[in-house]
Amino acid sequence: MSREIVEEESPSLTRVVSPENRSLGALRSVRWRVSLSILPPSPSVDDLRRETADSRRRYAGLRRRLLVDPHVPKDGGSNSPDLVMDNPLSQNPDSTWGRFFRNAELEKMVDKDLSRLYPEHGSYFQALGCQGMLRRILLLWCLRHPECGYRQGMHEVLAPLLYVLHVDVERLSEVRKIHKDHFIDKFDGLSFEENDVAYNFDFKKFLDSMEDEVGSQGNSKKVRSLDELDPEIQTIKLLTDAYGVEGELGVVLSEKFMEHDAYCMFEALMSGARGSVAMADFFAPFPAAESYSGLPPVIEASTALYHLLSIVDSSLHSHLVELGVEPQYFALRWLRVLFGREFSLNDLLVVWDEILTADNSKLDKVSGNEEISGFKILDSHRGALIVAMAVSMILYVRSSLLATENATTCLQRLLNFPENINLKKLIAKAKSLQVLALDSKISSSLSTFDVAYSRSKSAVSGRNLSSGPISPNTPLSVVADSYWEEKWRVLHKAEEPRQVDSLDKLAPSGKRRWSEKVRLVLSRTESDPSAARAGKYKKGHRSSVRRSLLEDLSQQLGLEEDTEAGDCFDVSNIEDRHSVEGQVEGQDDTSIASICTAEERCDSGSGASVSEESSSIFSDPASSGSITNDHENDTEKSSVASNLSSDGNDDRHQSDLEDSPLPVSSPPEDALLSYSEENESSGKMVSASKESRHLSGRFQWLLKFGWNNVSQEASDKGVSNETAKSANRDSKNNAADSSTAAGASRPTSQRDVVDQNVMGSLKNLGQSMLEHIQVIESVFQQDRVQVGSLDNLSKNNIVGKGQVTAMTALKELRKISNLLSET
Amino acid sequence: MLVPGKIQHIICTGNLCIKEVQDYLKTLCPDLHITRGEYDEETRYPETKTLTIGQFKLGLCHGHQVIPWGDLDSLAMLQRQLDVDILVTGHTHQFTAYKHEGGVVINPGSATGAYSSITYDVNPSFVLMDIDGLRVVVYVYELIDGEVKVDKIDFKKTTTTTHSAH
């Protein structure tokens, strides 16, 4: 037990306590249970005890019913079970063994998360007993709510609840020690010492003890009757008296029943306890049944968040929107775990105090709008406070957010909330915003907001989601679920190494060096076509390095043109080119452009960057192409690749989150055969490369295909539309940059030599592209055959319109490759 | 019924005859223990095998070496010889299970119902053992008249069966 965590009677606590609960002041668990409507708000101890006992009975019954151990014979084994049904190999779903195996699978999933819970407070949370309790609670809840299942993050919602109960039990034992005489069993006014084996009425001893009580100067207070006790202690005594109402089951602070109480609290929090805000909704990937916007609740809440922010601080809001920072990137984690990962445990408890004190009942909509047109989360005080809290947190880091021009840094800031914060100020601000949020004019303006919101992708994606898949198990839903968090986590990680990897140093490992070379080379290559147009050297001092690297590149290109590896090179070149270009040109340093390194671009996040870069590559080498043409391609390709990234994320999430194995299962030949598989494998290979850190030829091949094929999904992937559009915008910025930079040319003498090499490599590229286009077209023919057989997520929407758009995309590609070859 | 992933070990008395059967069993579970029967083509299986699973020591032998075939006392001799709690033998193509001298002698019968010169009417059968601490529950699956019949036998190991050194 980590005692240091226990002493956290923060001053804000007293502020929070409402008058009628003053006696419960320090007992957080009881207060929370009251707020969560598990215990009645009445001050009567008896009522509290009764309710406690009832809730515990319910849990115990549930546990007995659902936790199955077929090893243990039931009821003494008197009735022999029907062995035909109840043997371990039985296919019967009702059999004990079947249930046992199913539970075991759920448990495995839960354990994956539990092992990573609060490692900094590991002495409590990683203890076997605690883990066992958490596991059982989560398992039972999921069995009770099979429609939700277990999602990552639920364990973080549960952990503070259990912790709070634990703290109170500790407090109880402290109090017990101090006021020993009041907590000892007293029969007939006599006190039984624990170590009295045989009760011996020793009159002398009795007198002595009386004297002791009178004369003791020790740490026990000199009070006789209960009434003279501090009301808090008094309450504790009454609440924990084993002889009170409902006996031991009613002892409100009980170590024995911690699991039961924690389950009740968890259940109440998740289901919203007949109120408006239910945590379980935040884990649901589908829009709620009566939702107006058709968005999954967490997306809707994030939109509400941004809406409130736009009202409170429109400059910050517009800044974030410009950078392409979608609210759900960070809000998903904030909301799902109720800020559990943003604050330290003690701070979190204070925050939750506030949130749970807020009333959760549905507010009546007084406004004249007939339809249920509002943010569901703002339907209650608690929901409004949650949203306000989030906005207040954003405002807290306002200055650092406004300072950056880079979405990744913004997200970094938001996802790594600063450690030492003035919590009181934060909460006070949140409360003031809560009032604002509840203003009916705001909360019911969802419809107008959607229209005003330049990117109405949310609505689009929502509609797609709701109208799309037939079965609820399609990966499409999983995308919304995990996509945002994973994507930005990945981006965030990718960002750091990139900064380390400066262009100037050739990294140690061979692979890295090569890729660096390529990168540099490609940046040169990249800039040269534009140099051909108007010449530009952003970083002239690198030119000598680049030239040598460029020679390497062209050698490699020449050597391996015909082999698959050559294709890989091409692909990697193209990709590296993209990344480099992003680095070179990205003054803006948009989030997507900045993400690429040879390795990290393999991240799912970099899918978007690939799009970015892919658009760039087509913009630049197409020297005669107009800028507008480039932009079209940009749009397509960026949406394309963001789709790719979403695929990647999707599949990545499906695979083990902890240790994603190398899932590149399909050999390149297969990729040719089924293009949908490409998407899958491209997604997978994205994760694979992240893990393995080397670019297998297969990967690049597939990536290239994925990259090309993903263009077909451009119109259909509603979910990734947002990134697409933001990527689009960013790529527009990039292209604009390149054109402006092109204007400010800084030619050097070495350029001519390099030019020839560049042209050569471009020609090669053009040719290989043509080859690939032909391959894709052949795939299409085969693809028609493959349509019905695979249930890949791309399949759901793509097939019909996909082919059309794919063909147009291919035509574009052809044009461009022709241009390339001609140069 | 037998799905890959549910079984942790496979113990096979022998007479698989061809490698394909071994491969099939391997797909059910990678941990496979086989002893040599008189018709096995694979010559590298051992005559007897012992292994420890949980708290139990298991012994494995095809059984054609133990004469008279299927005789409990002779098998008990083998059990003492191998010093195991559970002895698994075959050859008779008939399911039997004896509790004997603090141990269990199990004959899972023939999984395929193959012909036997010493048994009439061979019913295909196999055995599933669930070892849990000191307790083993034996589920017997037999195909009788086209129906799968399941039976269960409980066996608890007494902890005092640690032999003193002789």
PDB file of C-alpha atoms in Angstrom, chain A residues 69-73 81 83-84 86-91 97 101, chain B residues 1-3 6-7 126 128 130 132 135 139 141 148 150-152:
ATOM      1  CA  ASP A  69     -15.400 -22.370 -13.300  1.00  0.00           C
ATOM      2  CA  PRO A  70     -16.223 -25.724 -14.727  1.00  0.00           C
ATOM      3  CA  HIS A  71     -13.544 -27.368 -12.676  1.00  0.00           C
ATOM      4  CA  VAL A  72     -15.454 -26.822  -9.508  1.00  0.00           C
ATOM      5  CA  PRO A  73     -18.423 -29.147  -9.239  1.00  0.00           C
ATOM      6  CA  PRO A  81     -24.101 -32.487 -15.267  1.00  0.00           C
ATOM      7  CA  LEU A  83     -21.989 -34.595 -20.025  1.00  0.00           C
ATOM      8  CA  VAL A  84     -23.044 -34.618 -23.606  1.00  0.00           C
ATOM      9  CA  ASP A  86     -21.028 -29.982 -20.663  1.00  0.00           C
ATOM     10  CA  ASN A  87     -17.731 -31.429 -21.729  1.00  0.00           C
ATOM     11  CA  PRO A  88     -14.759 -29.286 -22.647  1.00  0.00           C
ATOM     12  CA  LEU A  89     -15.053 -29.951 -26.329  1.00  0.00           C
ATOM     13  CA  SER A  90     -18.698 -29.202 -26.491  1.00  0.00           C
ATOM     14  CA  GLN A  91     -19.786 -26.916 -29.260  1.00  0.00           C
ATOM     15  CA  TRP A  97     -16.961 -24.973 -20.682  1.00  0.00           C
ATOM     16  CA  PHE A 101     -13.406 -20.385 -22.723  1.00  0.00           C
TER      17      PHE A 101
ATOM     18  CA  MET B   1     -14.980 -31.013 -31.966  1.00  0.00           C
ATOM     19  CA  LEU B   2     -11.261 -30.917 -31.755  1.00  0.00           C
ATOM     20  CA  VAL B   3     -10.362 -27.376 -32.562  1.00  0.00           C
ATOM     21  CA  LYS B   6      -7.856 -25.679 -27.022  1.00  0.00           C
ATOM     22  CA  ILE B   7      -5.557 -28.608 -26.371  1.00  0.00           C
ATOM     23  CA  PHE B 126     -10.545 -40.888 -27.191  1.00  0.00           C
ATOM     24  CA  LEU B 128      -9.601 -35.684 -22.730  1.00  0.00           C
ATOM     25  CA  ASP B 130      -8.230 -31.859 -17.627  1.00  0.00           C
ATOM     26  CA  ASP B 132      -5.996 -28.891 -12.564  1.00  0.00           C
ATOM     27  CA  ARG B 135      -7.033 -33.158  -9.591  1.00  0.00           C
ATOM     28  CA  TYR B 139     -13.606 -37.061 -20.161  1.00  0.00           C
ATOM     29  CA  TYR B 141     -15.673 -39.537 -25.772  1.00  0.00           C
ATOM     30  CA  VAL B 148     -21.013 -39.462 -29.253  1.00  0.00           C
ATOM     31  CA  VAL B 150     -19.341 -38.605 -23.007  1.00  0.00           C
ATOM     32  CA  ASP B 151     -18.285 -39.912 -19.658  1.00  0.00           C
ATOM     33  CA  LYS B 152     -16.352 -38.391 -16.832  1.00  0.00           C
TER      34      LYS B 152
END
